[in-house]
């Protein structure tokens, strides 16, 4: 009985393990989360959402937000993190592209920072629309801030009752 | 059955080694077929180990006492659930369970493919399979659960130690094992990240939820273990700083630091070096912990009696899993540089640094205290135990500082917070905490309780303040009603708000620790029928009957006490002593009355007749023999706020579950 079961287990294991070698073609990653296409909601997007959430709640200043978005912008664009921006690459193409970007990024480590990203500007416009367009001046450093802001984007001063309540 | 189980495990070893090689070679060369074959081999390992576990379970359920393990840990009259728990009751069975859980995690890892971190999968899976192969070798070579009994099979097994017949037996070992095993995946991904030089946020995003799962299981296992010790062991406490208890705590502390650190790497691209070192440390602490449990290098009430032959295997394995990854860390040190430098000591980043330092520091203290008997033997001669007081006095302030940081971190800004700004954010929570603390001092709070009360209230205050601000912000800008705004605030960022709930759980837990540790009262009295004793607000009156009976092959003796709270009767407590032929020294079942304010805890000492070996003797009727005319003694403890330990632990786990839950529209 043990011998029979042992042979059966060995045969089944060998079949399953060896199957990719005699299958006619190796399966390509399909659409959806398990494939190279993805749903457009990746960890990069999750990180971007975290940064936006910190900015909205006033914990991250505008300067810090812009800097963090600038750091993430090039990689996100090139690997096609959003399906509505670029056609998606799959499997090995992504691999090669990531390696190429890493080399470029290392070489350009000391390059000047990129200009304000569209997303940051988009967000600022969205916030402006929600809060209204009237701007005011920080009592501490004189930077302009929008009605409704709780913290100054430059010096972090908490804005008083006149600041958009 | 035993042969099938052993054979399946042996085949699993071959498949795991093949899988490791196939993943490594396939990942390096980009050979997709080889990677798929390795993946299939990993799934085959899971299947084969499952067959092995199933054969042991069948042997347990069918009382196959030809197998020594079944005879040692089960008996015919065991309830079915405890029969199944026999799978992890002994050293070799629990090791087999470890292997099985490892293959489950490994299979889930390759099946749950993510957009992020796919490139790490081959190397991480190879690492997981190497760890699996090690533990299978351990089971096959040293701790074989399928070993046959010597001579004829006994008619009945030894059964389970009565102390283990508790609902905790069904959850605590399995949860701890799952926690230990769960840390293998983050470790494997970390090593894969070092090998492939993908040390940016990719690997951090990949391991976050795996780490959360392991952290949750470790937390649950430690919590259930503490509860089990409290209700079962009968000494009135829940944590004795036993070496094996510490072995479960240390990886949890490091994993807590790792989880916080991961969030920093994801947001700011910092703490890369910290994270990779923390994950290596966490994994090696789990191996160290299981080595302590199974090899008895240090005396422990939780240790398995057999298992000394495993020590060389474990030492070799820990050496490899510590030295090689750390060498890789050194080799890749340039890739571990942070993307931004710290700008100010008054910043959220700095609080995370302090948190890491405190967590690792407390782990180091616990490790030193745990190893002290061994170290003192190496240098002096006789083993010296540092004792519970050392751990309490050294770790107490550290944990208090960690809780304080949890409150400060909630309100402090990123990068560079201005002192004025910080002071304004902390003003209301600090003021509230001061008011509450003064009120508590007025009603009698003293000593360390004052510090804990202030810090605890302060932390809860900062969290509530953050929630109120966030809710009001959404209410104004998104035009949602307050309830909707609050709900959407939390559901929009589970990681953050789940973490805040976990912090509240820690504060509640700390309240329970302080109350039960500093304000516990103990009395002891030998009571004749009708006599009473007073402990705190309670009066306990002995009813006068020591009942002796037997049931299901066991003998019992019990006594009843009527409990009054300021002359109002509130019920009865009936502590019990039980004995059976396998464990003739007896096991005490304490009686506990729990209220939110305190626990009334009764430990009986019955005047039973024992032999020289302390075994309880039976009379002619087969009942427990009692000294004629002797009265029972009751040790009664009044432990304040114990209930809040379990409530706080539950809130902590709940917060972790919320943090684990994906945000709307996916997310890492």
PDB file of N, CA and C in Angstrom, chain B residues 59-135:
ATOM      1  N   UNK B  59      -3.975   9.322  12.176  1.00  0.00           N
ATOM      2  CA  UNK B  59      -3.416   8.464  13.229  1.00  0.00           C
ATOM      3  C   UNK B  59      -3.870   8.920  14.603  1.00  0.00           C
ATOM      4  N   UNK B  60      -3.947  10.234  14.796  1.00  0.00           N
ATOM      5  CA  UNK B  60      -4.392  10.749  16.093  1.00  0.00           C
ATOM      6  C   UNK B  60      -5.857  10.399  16.338  1.00  0.00           C
ATOM      7  N   UNK B  61      -6.669  10.633  15.330  1.00  0.00           N
ATOM      8  CA  UNK B  61      -8.115  10.446  15.487  1.00  0.00           C
ATOM      9  C   UNK B  61      -8.476   8.966  15.635  1.00  0.00           C
ATOM     10  N   UNK B  62      -7.715   8.087  14.963  1.00  0.00           N
ATOM     11  CA  UNK B  62      -7.997   6.650  15.028  1.00  0.00           C
ATOM     12  C   UNK B  62      -7.228   5.958  16.155  1.00  0.00           C
ATOM     13  N   UNK B  63      -6.561   6.762  17.025  1.00  0.00           N
ATOM     14  CA  UNK B  63      -5.833   6.217  18.193  1.00  0.00           C
ATOM     15  C   UNK B  63      -4.837   5.151  17.777  1.00  0.00           C
ATOM     16  N   UNK B  64      -4.024   5.466  16.762  1.00  0.00           N
ATOM     17  CA  UNK B  64      -3.016   4.519  16.301  1.00  0.00           C
ATOM     18  C   UNK B  64      -1.807   4.602  17.235  1.00  0.00           C
ATOM     19  N   UNK B  65      -1.879   3.898  18.373  1.00  0.00           N
ATOM     20  CA  UNK B  65      -0.825   4.003  19.388  1.00  0.00           C
ATOM     21  C   UNK B  65       0.443   3.255  19.004  1.00  0.00           C
ATOM     22  N   UNK B  66       0.449   2.659  17.817  1.00  0.00           N
ATOM     23  CA  UNK B  66       1.706   2.115  17.302  1.00  0.00           C
ATOM     24  C   UNK B  66       2.696   3.238  17.046  1.00  0.00           C
ATOM     25  N   UNK B  67       2.168   4.427  16.760  1.00  0.00           N
ATOM     26  CA  UNK B  67       3.030   5.596  16.555  1.00  0.00           C
ATOM     27  C   UNK B  67       3.290   6.209  17.925  1.00  0.00           C
ATOM     28  N   UNK B  68       4.559   6.350  18.266  1.00  0.00           N
ATOM     29  CA  UNK B  68       4.945   6.809  19.607  1.00  0.00           C
ATOM     30  C   UNK B  68       4.346   8.178  19.925  1.00  0.00           C
ATOM     31  N   UNK B  69       4.326   9.066  18.946  1.00  0.00           N
ATOM     32  CA  UNK B  69       3.812  10.421  19.173  1.00  0.00           C
ATOM     33  C   UNK B  69       2.338  10.387  19.593  1.00  0.00           C
ATOM     34  N   UNK B  70       1.566   9.521  18.925  1.00  0.00           N
ATOM     35  CA  UNK B  70       0.135   9.415  19.245  1.00  0.00           C
ATOM     36  C   UNK B  70      -0.035   8.889  20.675  1.00  0.00           C
ATOM     37  N   UNK B  71       0.797   7.903  21.033  1.00  0.00           N
ATOM     38  CA  UNK B  71       0.707   7.324  22.374  1.00  0.00           C
ATOM     39  C   UNK B  71       1.142   8.325  23.442  1.00  0.00           C
ATOM     40  N   UNK B  72       2.090   9.196  23.120  1.00  0.00           N
ATOM     41  CA  UNK B  72       2.627  10.119  24.127  1.00  0.00           C
ATOM     42  C   UNK B  72       1.698  11.295  24.403  1.00  0.00           C
ATOM     43  N   UNK B  73       0.888  11.685  23.436  1.00  0.00           N
ATOM     44  CA  UNK B  73       0.160  12.944  23.590  1.00  0.00           C
ATOM     45  C   UNK B  73      -1.358  12.837  23.505  1.00  0.00           C
ATOM     46  N   UNK B  74      -1.881  11.624  23.280  1.00  0.00           N
ATOM     47  CA  UNK B  74      -3.342  11.494  23.215  1.00  0.00           C
ATOM     48  C   UNK B  74      -3.774  10.270  24.010  1.00  0.00           C
ATOM     49  N   UNK B  75      -5.072  10.198  24.238  1.00  0.00           N
ATOM     50  CA  UNK B  75      -5.636   9.015  24.878  1.00  0.00           C
ATOM     51  C   UNK B  75      -7.047   8.814  24.337  1.00  0.00           C
ATOM     52  N   UNK B  76      -7.622   7.689  24.662  1.00  0.00           N
ATOM     53  CA  UNK B  76      -8.920   7.347  24.073  1.00  0.00           C
ATOM     54  C   UNK B  76     -10.050   8.243  24.567  1.00  0.00           C
ATOM     55  N   UNK B  77      -9.887   8.804  25.780  1.00  0.00           N
ATOM     56  CA  UNK B  77     -11.004   9.565  26.329  1.00  0.00           C
ATOM     57  C   UNK B  77     -10.850  11.076  26.108  1.00  0.00           C
ATOM     58  N   UNK B  78      -9.960  11.450  25.208  1.00  0.00           N
ATOM     59  CA  UNK B  78      -9.789  12.886  24.957  1.00  0.00           C
ATOM     60  C   UNK B  78     -10.915  13.406  24.089  1.00  0.00           C
ATOM     61  N   UNK B  79     -11.402  14.613  24.390  1.00  0.00           N
ATOM     62  CA  UNK B  79     -12.409  15.218  23.506  1.00  0.00           C
ATOM     63  C   UNK B  79     -11.835  15.403  22.105  1.00  0.00           C
ATOM     64  N   UNK B  80     -12.679  15.355  21.076  1.00  0.00           N
ATOM     65  CA  UNK B  80     -12.191  15.385  19.685  1.00  0.00           C
ATOM     66  C   UNK B  80     -11.318  16.605  19.358  1.00  0.00           C
ATOM     67  N   UNK B  81     -11.708  17.806  19.847  1.00  0.00           N
ATOM     68  CA  UNK B  81     -10.920  19.003  19.504  1.00  0.00           C
ATOM     69  C   UNK B  81      -9.508  18.904  20.062  1.00  0.00           C
ATOM     70  N   UNK B  82      -9.391  18.409  21.290  1.00  0.00           N
ATOM     71  CA  UNK B  82      -8.054  18.283  21.867  1.00  0.00           C
ATOM     72  C   UNK B  82      -7.272  17.172  21.189  1.00  0.00           C
ATOM     73  N   UNK B  83      -8.014  16.192  20.655  1.00  0.00           N
ATOM     74  CA  UNK B  83      -7.358  15.146  19.879  1.00  0.00           C
ATOM     75  C   UNK B  83      -6.672  15.747  18.654  1.00  0.00           C
ATOM     76  N   UNK B  84      -7.379  16.660  17.976  1.00  0.00           N
ATOM     77  CA  UNK B  84      -6.786  17.330  16.812  1.00  0.00           C
ATOM     78  C   UNK B  84      -5.625  18.221  17.239  1.00  0.00           C
ATOM     79  N   UNK B  85      -5.775  18.859  18.403  1.00  0.00           N
ATOM     80  CA  UNK B  85      -4.698  19.749  18.842  1.00  0.00           C
ATOM     81  C   UNK B  85      -3.462  18.955  19.218  1.00  0.00           C
ATOM     82  N   UNK B  86      -3.597  17.624  19.324  1.00  0.00           N
ATOM     83  CA  UNK B  86      -2.429  16.794  19.538  1.00  0.00           C
ATOM     84  C   UNK B  86      -1.412  16.945  18.421  1.00  0.00           C
ATOM     85  N   UNK B  87      -1.859  17.467  17.272  1.00  0.00           N
ATOM     86  CA  UNK B  87      -0.943  17.681  16.139  1.00  0.00           C
ATOM     87  C   UNK B  87       0.224  18.580  16.553  1.00  0.00           C
ATOM     88  N   UNK B  88      -0.056  19.587  17.422  1.00  0.00           N
ATOM     89  CA  UNK B  88       1.017  20.505  17.809  1.00  0.00           C
ATOM     90  C   UNK B  88       1.350  20.412  19.290  1.00  0.00           C
ATOM     91  N   UNK B  89       0.841  19.352  19.942  1.00  0.00           N
ATOM     92  CA  UNK B  89       1.087  19.235  21.381  1.00  0.00           C
ATOM     93  C   UNK B  89       2.540  18.885  21.689  1.00  0.00           C
ATOM     94  N   UNK B  90       3.159  18.122  20.818  1.00  0.00           N
ATOM     95  CA  UNK B  90       4.521  17.682  21.064  1.00  0.00           C
ATOM     96  C   UNK B  90       5.501  18.374  20.144  1.00  0.00           C
ATOM     97  N   UNK B  91       6.774  18.202  20.416  1.00  0.00           N
ATOM     98  CA  UNK B  91       7.837  18.870  19.667  1.00  0.00           C
ATOM     99  C   UNK B  91       7.783  18.507  18.178  1.00  0.00           C
ATOM    100  N   UNK B  92       7.779  17.209  17.876  1.00  0.00           N
ATOM    101  CA  UNK B  92       7.856  16.804  16.473  1.00  0.00           C
ATOM    102  C   UNK B  92       6.584  17.171  15.714  1.00  0.00           C
ATOM    103  N   UNK B  93       5.434  17.030  16.374  1.00  0.00           N
ATOM    104  CA  UNK B  93       4.187  17.416  15.711  1.00  0.00           C
ATOM    105  C   UNK B  93       4.124  18.905  15.447  1.00  0.00           C
ATOM    106  N   UNK B  94       4.577  19.702  16.403  1.00  0.00           N
ATOM    107  CA  UNK B  94       4.523  21.153  16.197  1.00  0.00           C
ATOM    108  C   UNK B  94       5.523  21.579  15.124  1.00  0.00           C
ATOM    109  N   UNK B  95       6.647  20.858  15.007  1.00  0.00           N
ATOM    110  CA  UNK B  95       7.585  21.159  13.916  1.00  0.00           C
ATOM    111  C   UNK B  95       6.958  20.836  12.573  1.00  0.00           C
ATOM    112  N   UNK B  96       6.246  19.711  12.509  1.00  0.00           N
ATOM    113  CA  UNK B  96       5.553  19.367  11.266  1.00  0.00           C
ATOM    114  C   UNK B  96       4.505  20.426  10.936  1.00  0.00           C
ATOM    115  N   UNK B  97       3.810  20.923  11.972  1.00  0.00           N
ATOM    116  CA  UNK B  97       2.828  21.996  11.756  1.00  0.00           C
ATOM    117  C   UNK B  97       3.521  23.245  11.233  1.00  0.00           C
ATOM    118  N   UNK B  98       4.701  23.540  11.773  1.00  0.00           N
ATOM    119  CA  UNK B  98       5.503  24.680  11.286  1.00  0.00           C
ATOM    120  C   UNK B  98       5.761  24.530   9.799  1.00  0.00           C
ATOM    121  N   UNK B  99       6.216  23.337   9.385  1.00  0.00           N
ATOM    122  CA  UNK B  99       6.508  23.118   7.961  1.00  0.00           C
ATOM    123  C   UNK B  99       5.244  23.328   7.130  1.00  0.00           C
ATOM    124  N   UNK B 100       4.147  22.801   7.623  1.00  0.00           N
ATOM    125  CA  UNK B 100       2.891  22.909   6.876  1.00  0.00           C
ATOM    126  C   UNK B 100       2.478  24.375   6.717  1.00  0.00           C
ATOM    127  N   UNK B 101       2.532  25.135   7.802  1.00  0.00           N
ATOM    128  CA  UNK B 101       2.183  26.554   7.727  1.00  0.00           C
ATOM    129  C   UNK B 101       3.121  27.291   6.769  1.00  0.00           C
ATOM    130  N   UNK B 102       4.393  26.900   6.785  1.00  0.00           N
ATOM    131  CA  UNK B 102       5.363  27.531   5.894  1.00  0.00           C
ATOM    132  C   UNK B 102       5.007  27.280   4.434  1.00  0.00           C
ATOM    133  N   UNK B 103       4.584  26.056   4.132  1.00  0.00           N
ATOM    134  CA  UNK B 103       4.207  25.773   2.746  1.00  0.00           C
ATOM    135  C   UNK B 103       2.916  26.507   2.378  1.00  0.00           C
ATOM    136  N   UNK B 104       2.028  26.707   3.341  1.00  0.00           N
ATOM    137  CA  UNK B 104       0.804  27.474   3.059  1.00  0.00           C
ATOM    138  C   UNK B 104       1.163  28.920   2.713  1.00  0.00           C
ATOM    139  N   UNK B 105       2.001  29.527   3.534  1.00  0.00           N
ATOM    140  CA  UNK B 105       2.408  30.906   3.257  1.00  0.00           C
ATOM    141  C   UNK B 105       3.149  30.999   1.924  1.00  0.00           C
ATOM    142  N   UNK B 106       4.034  30.028   1.671  1.00  0.00           N
ATOM    143  CA  UNK B 106       4.772  30.035   0.413  1.00  0.00           C
ATOM    144  C   UNK B 106       3.851  29.913  -0.780  1.00  0.00           C
ATOM    145  N   UNK B 107       2.864  29.037  -0.682  1.00  0.00           N
ATOM    146  CA  UNK B 107       1.912  28.853  -1.781  1.00  0.00           C
ATOM    147  C   UNK B 107       1.088  30.115  -2.000  1.00  0.00           C
ATOM    148  N   UNK B 108       0.640  30.727  -0.897  1.00  0.00           N
ATOM    149  CA  UNK B 108      -0.139  31.966  -1.031  1.00  0.00           C
ATOM    150  C   UNK B 108       0.699  33.061  -1.685  1.00  0.00           C
ATOM    151  N   UNK B 109       1.963  33.090  -1.325  1.00  0.00           N
ATOM    152  CA  UNK B 109       2.833  34.144  -1.866  1.00  0.00           C
ATOM    153  C   UNK B 109       2.963  34.045  -3.377  1.00  0.00           C
ATOM    154  N   UNK B 110       3.150  32.822  -3.888  1.00  0.00           N
ATOM    155  CA  UNK B 110       3.299  32.697  -5.351  1.00  0.00           C
ATOM    156  C   UNK B 110       1.960  32.811  -6.065  1.00  0.00           C
ATOM    157  N   UNK B 111       0.871  32.517  -5.362  1.00  0.00           N
ATOM    158  CA  UNK B 111      -0.432  32.579  -6.014  1.00  0.00           C
ATOM    159  C   UNK B 111      -0.986  33.998  -6.036  1.00  0.00           C
ATOM    160  N   UNK B 112      -0.731  34.766  -4.971  1.00  0.00           N
ATOM    161  CA  UNK B 112      -1.235  36.141  -4.902  1.00  0.00           C
ATOM    162  C   UNK B 112      -0.220  37.029  -5.594  1.00  0.00           C
ATOM    163  N   UNK B 113      -0.261  37.082  -6.881  1.00  0.00           N
ATOM    164  CA  UNK B 113       0.718  37.876  -7.611  1.00  0.00           C
ATOM    165  C   UNK B 113       0.301  39.326  -7.567  1.00  0.00           C
ATOM    166  N   UNK B 114       1.284  40.168  -7.407  1.00  0.00           N
ATOM    167  CA  UNK B 114       1.010  41.595  -7.377  1.00  0.00           C
ATOM    168  C   UNK B 114       1.705  42.264  -8.550  1.00  0.00           C
ATOM    169  N   UNK B 115       1.205  43.404  -8.927  1.00  0.00           N
ATOM    170  CA  UNK B 115       1.919  44.199  -9.925  1.00  0.00           C
ATOM    171  C   UNK B 115       3.285  44.586  -9.385  1.00  0.00           C
ATOM    172  N   UNK B 116       3.317  44.915  -8.111  1.00  0.00           N
ATOM    173  CA  UNK B 116       4.583  45.325  -7.518  1.00  0.00           C
ATOM    174  C   UNK B 116       5.281  44.102  -6.958  1.00  0.00           C
ATOM    175  N   UNK B 117       6.533  43.983  -7.194  1.00  0.00           N
ATOM    176  CA  UNK B 117       7.326  42.949  -6.539  1.00  0.00           C
ATOM    177  C   UNK B 117       7.351  41.626  -7.263  1.00  0.00           C
ATOM    178  N   UNK B 118       6.799  41.554  -8.470  1.00  0.00           N
ATOM    179  CA  UNK B 118       6.811  40.258  -9.183  1.00  0.00           C
ATOM    180  C   UNK B 118       8.232  39.816  -9.462  1.00  0.00           C
ATOM    181  N   UNK B 119       9.098  40.793  -9.689  1.00  0.00           N
ATOM    182  CA  UNK B 119      10.478  40.443 -10.014  1.00  0.00           C
ATOM    183  C   UNK B 119      11.182  39.822  -8.834  1.00  0.00           C
ATOM    184  N   UNK B 120      10.678  40.090  -7.647  1.00  0.00           N
ATOM    185  CA  UNK B 120      11.301  39.540  -6.445  1.00  0.00           C
ATOM    186  C   UNK B 120      10.823  38.110  -6.163  1.00  0.00           C
ATOM    187  N   UNK B 121       9.725  37.706  -6.767  1.00  0.00           N
ATOM    188  CA  UNK B 121       9.098  36.424  -6.411  1.00  0.00           C
ATOM    189  C   UNK B 121      10.048  35.236  -6.565  1.00  0.00           C
ATOM    190  N   UNK B 122      10.783  35.090  -7.672  1.00  0.00           N
ATOM    191  CA  UNK B 122      11.635  33.890  -7.794  1.00  0.00           C
ATOM    192  C   UNK B 122      12.641  33.772  -6.662  1.00  0.00           C
ATOM    193  N   UNK B 123      13.325  34.877  -6.351  1.00  0.00           N
ATOM    194  CA  UNK B 123      14.367  34.788  -5.317  1.00  0.00           C
ATOM    195  C   UNK B 123      13.750  34.617  -3.933  1.00  0.00           C
ATOM    196  N   UNK B 124      12.641  35.319  -3.707  1.00  0.00           N
ATOM    197  CA  UNK B 124      11.979  35.194  -2.402  1.00  0.00           C
ATOM    198  C   UNK B 124      11.447  33.767  -2.219  1.00  0.00           C
ATOM    199  N   UNK B 125      10.894  33.203  -3.260  1.00  0.00           N
ATOM    200  CA  UNK B 125      10.361  31.843  -3.157  1.00  0.00           C
ATOM    201  C   UNK B 125      11.485  30.827  -2.975  1.00  0.00           C
ATOM    202  N   UNK B 126      12.627  31.071  -3.646  1.00  0.00           N
ATOM    203  CA  UNK B 126      13.772  30.179  -3.447  1.00  0.00           C
ATOM    204  C   UNK B 126      14.193  30.195  -1.986  1.00  0.00           C
ATOM    205  N   UNK B 127      14.226  31.382  -1.403  1.00  0.00           N
ATOM    206  CA  UNK B 127      14.599  31.510   0.008  1.00  0.00           C
ATOM    207  C   UNK B 127      13.600  30.785   0.893  1.00  0.00           C
ATOM    208  N   UNK B 128      12.310  30.959   0.593  1.00  0.00           N
ATOM    209  CA  UNK B 128      11.265  30.284   1.381  1.00  0.00           C
ATOM    210  C   UNK B 128      11.422  28.770   1.294  1.00  0.00           C
ATOM    211  N   UNK B 129      11.739  28.273   0.108  1.00  0.00           N
ATOM    212  CA  UNK B 129      11.898  26.827  -0.047  1.00  0.00           C
ATOM    213  C   UNK B 129      13.130  26.307   0.689  1.00  0.00           C
ATOM    214  N   UNK B 130      14.181  27.109   0.747  1.00  0.00           N
ATOM    215  CA  UNK B 130      15.362  26.689   1.511  1.00  0.00           C
ATOM    216  C   UNK B 130      15.025  26.579   2.994  1.00  0.00           C
ATOM    217  N   UNK B 131      14.262  27.528   3.496  1.00  0.00           N
ATOM    218  CA  UNK B 131      13.846  27.473   4.908  1.00  0.00           C
ATOM    219  C   UNK B 131      12.960  26.248   5.137  1.00  0.00           C
ATOM    220  N   UNK B 132      12.067  26.005   4.182  1.00  0.00           N
ATOM    221  CA  UNK B 132      11.192  24.827   4.287  1.00  0.00           C
ATOM    222  C   UNK B 132      12.018  23.550   4.302  1.00  0.00           C
ATOM    223  N   UNK B 133      13.013  23.483   3.423  1.00  0.00           N
ATOM    224  CA  UNK B 133      13.858  22.289   3.357  1.00  0.00           C
ATOM    225  C   UNK B 133      14.569  22.062   4.684  1.00  0.00           C
ATOM    226  N   UNK B 134      15.051  23.153   5.302  1.00  0.00           N
ATOM    227  CA  UNK B 134      15.720  23.013   6.599  1.00  0.00           C
ATOM    228  C   UNK B 134      14.807  22.371   7.631  1.00  0.00           C
ATOM    229  N   UNK B 135      13.591  22.877   7.717  1.00  0.00           N
ATOM    230  CA  UNK B 135      12.693  22.353   8.746  1.00  0.00           C
ATOM    231  C   UNK B 135      12.245  20.928   8.432  1.00  0.00           C
TER     232      UNK B 135
END
